[in-house]
Coordinates of C-alpha atoms and ligand atoms in Angstrom, one line a residue:
M1 CA -0.1 0.0 -0.2
K2 CA 3.1 2.6 0.6
S3 CA 4.1 2.5 -2.8
V4 CA 0.4 3.1 -4.2
L5 CA 0.5 6.0 -2.0
S6 CA 4.0 7.3 -2.3
L7 CA 3.6 7.7 -6.2
P8 CA 1.0 10.4 -6.4
V9 CA 2.9 12.5 -3.6
I10 CA 6.0 12.0 -5.7
A11 CA 4.2 13.3 -8.7
W12 CA 1.9 16.0 -6.4
L13 CA 5.3 17.2 -5.4
A14 CA 6.9 17.6 -8.7
L15 CA 4.1 19.9 -9.9
A16 CA 3.7 21.8 -7.0
W17 CA 7.6 22.4 -7.4
S18 CA 7.5 22.9 -11.3
G19 CA 4.8 25.3 -10.7
V20 CA 7.0 27.5 -8.2
A21 CA 8.8 28.6 -11.2
I22 CA 6.3 29.1 -14.0
A23 CA 2.6 28.2 -13.7
A24 CA 1.6 25.2 -16.1
G25 CA -0.1 26.9 -19.0
P26 CA 0.5 27.8 -22.6
N27 CA 3.9 29.3 -21.9
D28 CA 5.1 25.7 -21.7
V29 CA 5.8 25.5 -25.4
L30 CA 9.0 27.1 -24.6
P31 CA 12.2 25.1 -24.3
E32 CA 13.9 24.8 -21.2
A33 CA 17.4 26.5 -21.4
P34 CA 19.3 29.6 -20.0
G35 CA 17.2 33.2 -20.8
K36 CA 13.5 31.1 -20.4
T37 CA 12.9 32.5 -17.4
L38 CA 13.3 36.2 -18.5
V39 CA 11.2 35.6 -21.8
V40 CA 8.8 34.2 -19.6
K41 CA 8.7 37.3 -17.3
A42 CA 9.3 39.6 -20.1
C43 CA 7.4 38.8 -22.9
T44 CA 4.2 36.6 -22.0
S45 CA 2.4 39.7 -20.5
C46 CA 1.0 41.3 -23.6
H47 CA 0.7 38.0 -25.2
Q48 CA 1.4 34.2 -24.7
A49 CA 4.5 32.3 -26.2
P50 CA 3.0 30.8 -28.7
Q51 CA 2.4 33.7 -30.3
I52 CA 5.9 34.3 -30.2
V53 CA 7.6 30.7 -31.4
T54 CA 4.8 30.2 -33.9
K55 CA 7.3 31.7 -36.6
R56 CA 11.2 30.9 -37.1
H57 CA 13.4 34.4 -37.1
T58 CA 16.9 35.0 -38.2
S59 CA 19.1 36.6 -35.7
D60 CA 18.5 40.0 -38.1
E61 CA 14.7 39.6 -37.7
W62 CA 14.8 38.4 -33.9
D63 CA 16.9 41.8 -33.2
E64 CA 14.6 43.8 -34.7
L65 CA 11.6 42.3 -33.3
L66 CA 13.4 42.3 -29.7
A67 CA 13.8 46.3 -30.0
K68 CA 10.2 46.4 -31.1
M69 CA 8.8 44.3 -28.1
V70 CA 11.4 46.9 -25.9
A71 CA 10.1 49.8 -27.3
R72 CA 6.5 48.6 -26.6
G73 CA 7.5 48.2 -23.0
A74 CA 9.1 44.5 -22.4
A75 CA 10.7 45.2 -19.0
L76 CA 14.6 44.1 -19.9
T77 CA 17.9 45.5 -19.4
E78 CA 20.6 45.8 -21.8
A79 CA 22.3 42.3 -20.6
E80 CA 18.7 40.8 -20.1
Q81 CA 18.1 41.7 -23.9
D82 CA 21.3 39.9 -24.5
Q83 CA 20.1 36.8 -22.7
V84 CA 16.5 36.7 -24.2
F85 CA 18.0 37.5 -28.0
D86 CA 20.8 34.4 -27.3
Y87 CA 17.5 32.2 -26.3
L88 CA 15.3 33.2 -29.1
V89 CA 18.4 33.0 -31.9
A90 CA 19.5 29.3 -30.5
Q91 CA 15.8 27.9 -30.0
F92 CA 13.9 29.9 -32.6
G93 CA 16.4 30.8 -35.4
P94 CA 16.2 29.2 -38.7
E95 CA 18.2 26.6 -37.8
P96 CA 16.5 25.5 -34.1
R97 CA 18.6 23.4 -31.7
A98 CA 15.3 22.0 -29.9
A99 CA 12.3 21.4 -31.8
V100 CA 9.0 22.9 -30.9
R101 CA 6.1 20.5 -31.1
Ligands
HEC201 C1 3.9 45.9 -23.9 C2 3.0 44.3 -24.9 C3 4.1 43.6 -25.3 C4 5.4 42.8 -24.7 C5 5.9 43.5 -23.3 C6 5.4 42.1 -25.4 N1 5.2 42.0 -26.9 FE1 5.5 40.9 -27.9 N2 3.7 41.8 -29.5 C7 3.4 42.8 -28.8 C8 1.8 42.9 -29.5 C9 0.8 44.0 -29.5 C10 2.3 42.0 -30.7 C11 1.4 42.4 -32.1 C12 1.8 43.3 -32.8 C13 2.3 43.5 -33.8 O1 3.1 42.1 -34.7 O2 3.2 44.1 -34.3 C14 3.5 41.4 -30.6 C15 3.7 40.4 -31.5 C16 4.4 39.8 -31.2 C17 5.7 38.8 -32.4 C18 4.7 38.3 -33.7 C19 5.5 39.5 -34.6 C20 5.5 39.1 -35.9 O3 5.7 39.7 -36.9 O4 5.1 38.1 -36.4 C21 6.6 38.4 -31.7 C22 7.6 37.3 -32.4 C23 6.9 38.8 -30.2 N3 5.7 40.2 -30.2 C24 7.8 38.4 -29.4 C25 7.7 39.3 -28.2 C26 8.9 38.7 -27.2 C27 10.0 38.2 -27.8 C28 9.3 39.7 -26.4 C29 10.1 40.1 -24.9 C30 11.3 40.4 -25.1 C31 7.4 40.5 -26.7 N4 7.3 39.8 -27.8 C32 7.3 41.1 -25.5 C33 3.2 43.3 -27.2 C34 4.3 43.3 -26.9

């Protein structure tokens, strides 16, 4: 009986823990990589992550898009912008490292 009980408890703990960082939801489409937390924080207040990631962009396009979003009000310091830029180019560039499904 003990093992039957412990599995759901572990699953609940895992869920509760992941919920501390990012609430489960549409923003889960973002791959885990450095910079993700910043993207969730700065980019998902106006639109959800799927809107960001449905199209791939070259690094030039991301550069432009990021500047546009910062002008709109994305709250990122210069250093944070660099991290977000690296994340977006790596994950959602023309040759993505991570598959998004
Ligand atoms: C202040 C609100 C706001 C914030 C913050 C914001 N955006 Fe946007 N974003 C918009 C609006 C409004 C649109 C749709 C209008 C447009 O495309 O010009 C949009 C559209 C987009 C698009 C689609 C544009 C296209 O041409 O395909 C992408 C990609 C995007 N945002 C990425 C980001 C990223 C990355 C961040 C975080 C750095 C971010 N946004 C933060 C308001 C915001």
